[in-house]
CSV table of C-alpha atoms in Angstrom, one decimal:
chain,number,residue,atom,x,y,z
A,4,UNK,CA,42.7,-11.9,-6.5
A,5,UNK,CA,39.8,-9.7,-5.9
A,6,UNK,CA,38.6,-8.0,-9.2
A,7,UNK,CA,36.9,-4.8,-7.8
A,8,UNK,CA,37.5,-3.3,-11.3
A,9,UNK,CA,34.8,-5.8,-12.7
A,10,UNK,CA,32.3,-5.3,-9.8
A,11,UNK,CA,32.3,-1.5,-9.2
A,12,UNK,CA,29.5,0.3,-10.9
A,13,UNK,CA,30.4,3.4,-12.9
A,14,UNK,CA,28.1,5.3,-10.7
A,15,UNK,CA,30.4,4.6,-7.6
A,16,UNK,CA,33.5,5.5,-9.7
A,17,UNK,CA,31.9,8.7,-10.8
A,18,UNK,CA,31.2,9.9,-7.3
A,19,UNK,CA,34.7,9.0,-6.2
A,20,UNK,CA,36.0,11.0,-9.0
A,21,UNK,CA,33.8,14.0,-8.1
A,22,UNK,CA,34.8,13.9,-4.4
A,23,UNK,CA,38.6,13.6,-5.6
A,24,UNK,CA,38.1,16.6,-7.7
A,25,UNK,CA,39.1,14.7,-10.9
A,26,UNK,CA,36.9,16.2,-13.5
A,27,UNK,CA,38.2,14.3,-16.5
A,28,UNK,CA,37.6,10.8,-14.8
A,29,UNK,CA,34.2,11.9,-13.4
A,30,UNK,CA,33.1,12.8,-17.1
A,31,UNK,CA,34.5,9.5,-18.3
A,32,UNK,CA,32.8,7.4,-15.8
A,33,UNK,CA,29.6,9.3,-16.1
A,34,UNK,CA,29.6,8.3,-19.9
A,35,UNK,CA,30.3,4.7,-18.9
A,36,UNK,CA,27.1,4.6,-16.7
A,37,UNK,CA,25.2,5.2,-20.0
A,38,UNK,CA,27.1,3.3,-22.2
A,39,UNK,CA,27.3,0.2,-20.0
A,40,UNK,CA,23.6,-0.1,-19.9
A,41,UNK,CA,22.9,0.1,-23.7
A,42,UNK,CA,23.5,-3.3,-24.8
A,43,UNK,CA,21.4,-5.0,-22.2
A,44,UNK,CA,18.6,-2.4,-22.9
A,45,UNK,CA,18.6,-3.3,-26.6
A,46,UNK,CA,18.8,-7.0,-26.0
A,47,UNK,CA,15.8,-7.0,-23.6
A,48,UNK,CA,13.9,-5.0,-26.2
A,49,UNK,CA,14.7,-7.4,-28.9
A,50,UNK,CA,13.9,-10.3,-26.7
A,51,UNK,CA,10.4,-9.0,-26.1
A,52,UNK,CA,9.9,-8.4,-29.7
A,53,UNK,CA,10.9,-11.9,-30.5
A,54,UNK,CA,8.9,-13.5,-27.9
A,55,UNK,CA,5.7,-12.0,-29.1
A,56,UNK,CA,6.7,-13.0,-32.7
A,57,UNK,CA,7.0,-16.5,-31.3
A,58,UNK,CA,3.5,-16.3,-29.8
A,59,UNK,CA,2.1,-14.8,-33.2
A,60,UNK,CA,3.8,-17.7,-35.1
A,61,UNK,CA,2.3,-20.5,-32.6
A,62,UNK,CA,-1.1,-18.8,-31.9
A,63,UNK,CA,-2.0,-16.4,-34.6
A,64,UNK,CA,-1.6,-12.7,-34.7
A,65,UNK,CA,-4.5,-11.9,-32.4
A,66,UNK,CA,-2.4,-13.5,-29.7
A,67,UNK,CA,-0.1,-10.5,-29.8
A,68,UNK,CA,-3.0,-8.4,-28.5
A,69,UNK,CA,-3.7,-11.0,-25.7
A,70,UNK,CA,0.0,-11.3,-24.8
A,71,UNK,CA,0.5,-7.6,-24.4
A,72,UNK,CA,-2.9,-7.1,-22.6
A,73,UNK,CA,-1.8,-9.7,-20.0
A,74,UNK,CA,1.7,-8.1,-19.5
A,75,UNK,CA,-0.3,-4.8,-19.3
A,76,UNK,CA,-2.8,-5.9,-16.6
A,77,UNK,CA,0.1,-7.4,-14.5
A,78,UNK,CA,2.9,-4.9,-14.9
A,79,UNK,CA,1.6,-1.6,-16.2
A,80,UNK,CA,-1.8,-1.2,-14.7
A,81,UNK,CA,-0.4,-1.2,-11.0
A,82,UNK,CA,2.0,1.6,-12.0
A,83,UNK,CA,-0.4,3.7,-14.0
A,84,UNK,CA,-3.2,3.4,-11.3
A,85,UNK,CA,-1.1,4.5,-8.5
A,86,UNK,CA,-0.1,7.7,-10.4
A,87,UNK,CA,-3.8,8.3,-11.2
A,88,UNK,CA,-4.2,9.2,-7.6
A,89,UNK,CA,-1.4,11.9,-8.0
A,90,UNK,CA,-2.6,13.4,-11.3
A,91,UNK,CA,-1.6,13.8,-14.8
A,92,UNK,CA,1.2,16.5,-13.8
A,93,UNK,CA,3.1,13.6,-12.1
A,94,UNK,CA,2.3,11.2,-15.2
A,95,UNK,CA,4.1,13.8,-17.5
A,96,UNK,CA,7.0,13.7,-15.3
A,97,UNK,CA,7.1,9.8,-15.1
A,98,UNK,CA,6.5,9.4,-18.7
A,99,UNK,CA,9.3,11.9,-19.5
A,100,UNK,CA,11.7,9.9,-17.3
A,101,UNK,CA,10.8,6.7,-19.1
A,102,UNK,CA,11.6,8.3,-22.5
A,103,UNK,CA,14.9,9.6,-21.2
A,104,UNK,CA,15.8,6.3,-19.7
A,105,UNK,CA,15.2,4.5,-23.0
A,106,UNK,CA,17.5,6.9,-24.8
A,107,UNK,CA,15.0,8.6,-26.9
A,108,UNK,CA,15.5,11.9,-29.0
A,109,UNK,CA,12.3,13.7,-28.3
A,110,UNK,CA,11.0,17.1,-27.5
A,111,UNK,CA,7.9,18.2,-25.5
A,112,UNK,CA,5.4,20.9,-26.2
A,113,UNK,CA,2.7,21.8,-23.6
A,114,UNK,CA,-0.4,24.0,-23.5
A,115,UNK,CA,-3.4,24.5,-21.2
A,116,UNK,CA,-5.0,21.3,-22.4
A,117,UNK,CA,-2.3,18.8,-23.0
A,118,UNK,CA,1.4,17.8,-23.0
A,119,UNK,CA,2.8,16.3,-26.4
A,120,UNK,CA,5.9,14.2,-26.5
A,121,UNK,CA,7.3,14.2,-30.1
A,122,UNK,CA,9.7,11.5,-30.5
A,123,UNK,CA,12.1,11.7,-33.6
A,124,UNK,CA,13.9,8.6,-32.4
A,125,UNK,CA,12.5,5.8,-30.3
A,126,UNK,CA,15.4,3.8,-28.9
A,127,UNK,CA,13.3,0.6,-28.8
A,128,UNK,CA,11.0,0.3,-31.5
A,129,UNK,CA,12.5,2.8,-33.8
A,130,UNK,CA,15.9,1.4,-33.2
A,131,UNK,CA,14.7,-1.9,-34.5
A,132,UNK,CA,13.4,-0.3,-37.6
A,133,UNK,CA,16.7,1.5,-38.0
A,134,UNK,CA,18.7,-1.6,-37.6
A,135,UNK,CA,16.5,-3.5,-40.0
A,136,UNK,CA,15.5,-6.2,-37.5
A,137,UNK,CA,11.6,-6.5,-38.4
A,138,UNK,CA,10.4,-9.1,-40.8
A,139,UNK,CA,9.5,-6.5,-43.4
A,140,UNK,CA,13.1,-5.7,-44.0
A,141,UNK,CA,16.0,-8.0,-45.2
A,142,UNK,CA,19.1,-6.0,-43.7
A,143,UNK,CA,19.4,-8.0,-40.5
A,144,UNK,CA,19.1,-11.8,-39.9
A,145,UNK,CA,16.7,-11.1,-36.9
A,146,UNK,CA,13.0,-11.2,-37.8
A,147,UNK,CA,10.7,-9.6,-35.3
A,148,UNK,CA,7.3,-10.0,-36.6
A,149,UNK,CA,5.0,-7.2,-37.9
A,150,UNK,CA,1.3,-7.1,-38.2
A,151,UNK,CA,-0.2,-8.6,-41.4
A,152,UNK,CA,-3.7,-7.0,-41.0
A,153,UNK,CA,-4.6,-3.6,-39.6
A,154,UNK,CA,-6.2,-3.7,-36.0
A,155,UNK,CA,-7.4,-1.2,-33.5
A,156,UNK,CA,-4.3,-2.2,-31.4
A,157,UNK,CA,-1.9,-1.6,-34.2
A,158,UNK,CA,-2.7,2.0,-34.7
A,159,UNK,CA,-5.1,0.7,-37.5
A,160,UNK,CA,-2.2,0.1,-39.6
A,161,UNK,CA,-0.3,-3.1,-41.1
A,162,UNK,CA,3.4,-3.7,-40.7
A,163,UNK,CA,3.6,-2.5,-37.1
A,164,UNK,CA,6.2,-4.3,-35.2
A,165,UNK,CA,4.8,-6.8,-32.6
A,166,UNK,CA,7.1,-5.0,-30.1
A,167,UNK,CA,5.4,-1.7,-30.8
A,168,UNK,CA,2.0,-3.0,-30.1
A,169,UNK,CA,2.4,-2.4,-26.4
A,170,UNK,CA,2.2,1.3,-27.0
A,171,UNK,CA,-1.5,1.7,-28.5
A,172,UNK,CA,-2.4,-0.8,-25.9
A,173,UNK,CA,-0.7,0.7,-22.9
A,174,UNK,CA,-0.8,4.2,-23.7
A,175,UNK,CA,-4.2,4.6,-25.2
A,176,UNK,CA,-6.7,1.5,-25.3
A,177,UNK,CA,-6.1,-0.1,-21.8
A,178,UNK,CA,-6.0,3.3,-19.8
A,179,UNK,CA,-9.4,4.0,-21.3
A,180,UNK,CA,-10.6,0.6,-20.3
A,181,UNK,CA,-9.3,1.2,-17.0
A,182,UNK,CA,-11.1,4.3,-16.6
A,183,UNK,CA,-8.4,7.0,-17.0
A,184,UNK,CA,-8.6,8.1,-20.6
A,185,UNK,CA,-5.7,10.7,-20.5
A,186,UNK,CA,-3.4,9.1,-23.4
A,187,UNK,CA,-3.3,9.3,-27.0
A,188,UNK,CA,-0.5,7.7,-29.2
A,189,UNK,CA,0.4,7.9,-32.8
A,190,UNK,CA,2.9,5.8,-34.8
A,191,UNK,CA,5.8,7.2,-37.1
A,192,UNK,CA,8.2,5.1,-38.8
A,193,UNK,CA,11.1,7.3,-38.1
A,194,UNK,CA,13.4,5.5,-40.6
A,195,UNK,CA,12.9,4.2,-44.2
A,196,UNK,CA,13.8,0.8,-45.6
A,197,UNK,CA,17.5,1.6,-45.7
A,198,UNK,CA,17.6,2.9,-42.1
A,199,UNK,CA,17.7,6.4,-43.1
A,200,UNK,CA,16.0,9.0,-40.8
A,201,UNK,CA,12.6,10.4,-42.1
A,202,UNK,CA,10.6,13.1,-40.6
A,203,UNK,CA,7.8,10.9,-39.3
A,204,UNK,CA,7.9,11.1,-35.6
A,205,UNK,CA,6.0,8.9,-33.1
A,206,UNK,CA,3.8,11.0,-30.8
A,207,UNK,CA,2.3,10.6,-27.2
A,208,UNK,CA,-0.3,13.1,-25.8
A,209,UNK,CA,-1.0,13.3,-22.2
A,210,UNK,CA,-4.1,15.3,-21.4
A,211,UNK,CA,-4.7,17.3,-18.3
A,212,UNK,CA,-8.3,16.1,-17.9
A,213,UNK,CA,-9.7,12.8,-18.8
A,214,UNK,CA,-11.4,12.8,-22.2
A,215,UNK,CA,-14.3,10.6,-20.9
C-alpha cells in the first residue's frame, strides 16, 4: 500500500487546501510546516553542542575555538563573503531570515548607523539554557560544555555554552579577520538557573559601514 500521507510535505498539503478554498485545513497544515521541523532543528543544535563538548574533553577548551573557526572558514565565510558584494542591507535581510528560521523571539531597531537585533529568546543556545542542558545546570541529563575560563571568543565570560561560541566568532571576530568588520554581538543569558525568563537578551548589531 502506498502511504502518501507519510511522504507528502505539509507545504504541499497547505497549497492543496488553499487551492480548494479550505481555510481551516490550510491553517492547520501551515502550522504543521513549522511544528514538524522543530524536533530536528533542536536535535541538530544539541548535536553541535555535544560534538564541541567532546572535542573540548579530548583536546582541551582551546580546541573549541579551533573547531568553530574551522567550520566557520568552510561553511560561513563563503556565504558571508558573497553577501559582502551586495552590501549590509542584504546582510540585514539574510540575518533576519536566519533568526526567523531558528524561531527566535526578537525585535529590530534601526537608525542611520546600524541595525540592532535584540533576542529575548534564542531558539538554539537560549533554548538549551531554558531546558537546563548545559553542564552548569543539573535539571537535564544532557551536559553541553560551558567555558571554564573567559576568552575573547567567549564574550570574555566564563560559563558560556560551547554551542554559543560560534556567535562571537562568526558574528564578530572572524568577519573582522576576513576584512568585513560590520558585526558586533553581545551575550545575554535569557533564562535563570531554573529556566525562568530574565530580561537579559542577546544582541547582534550590523553596522551599515565597516568599522575598520
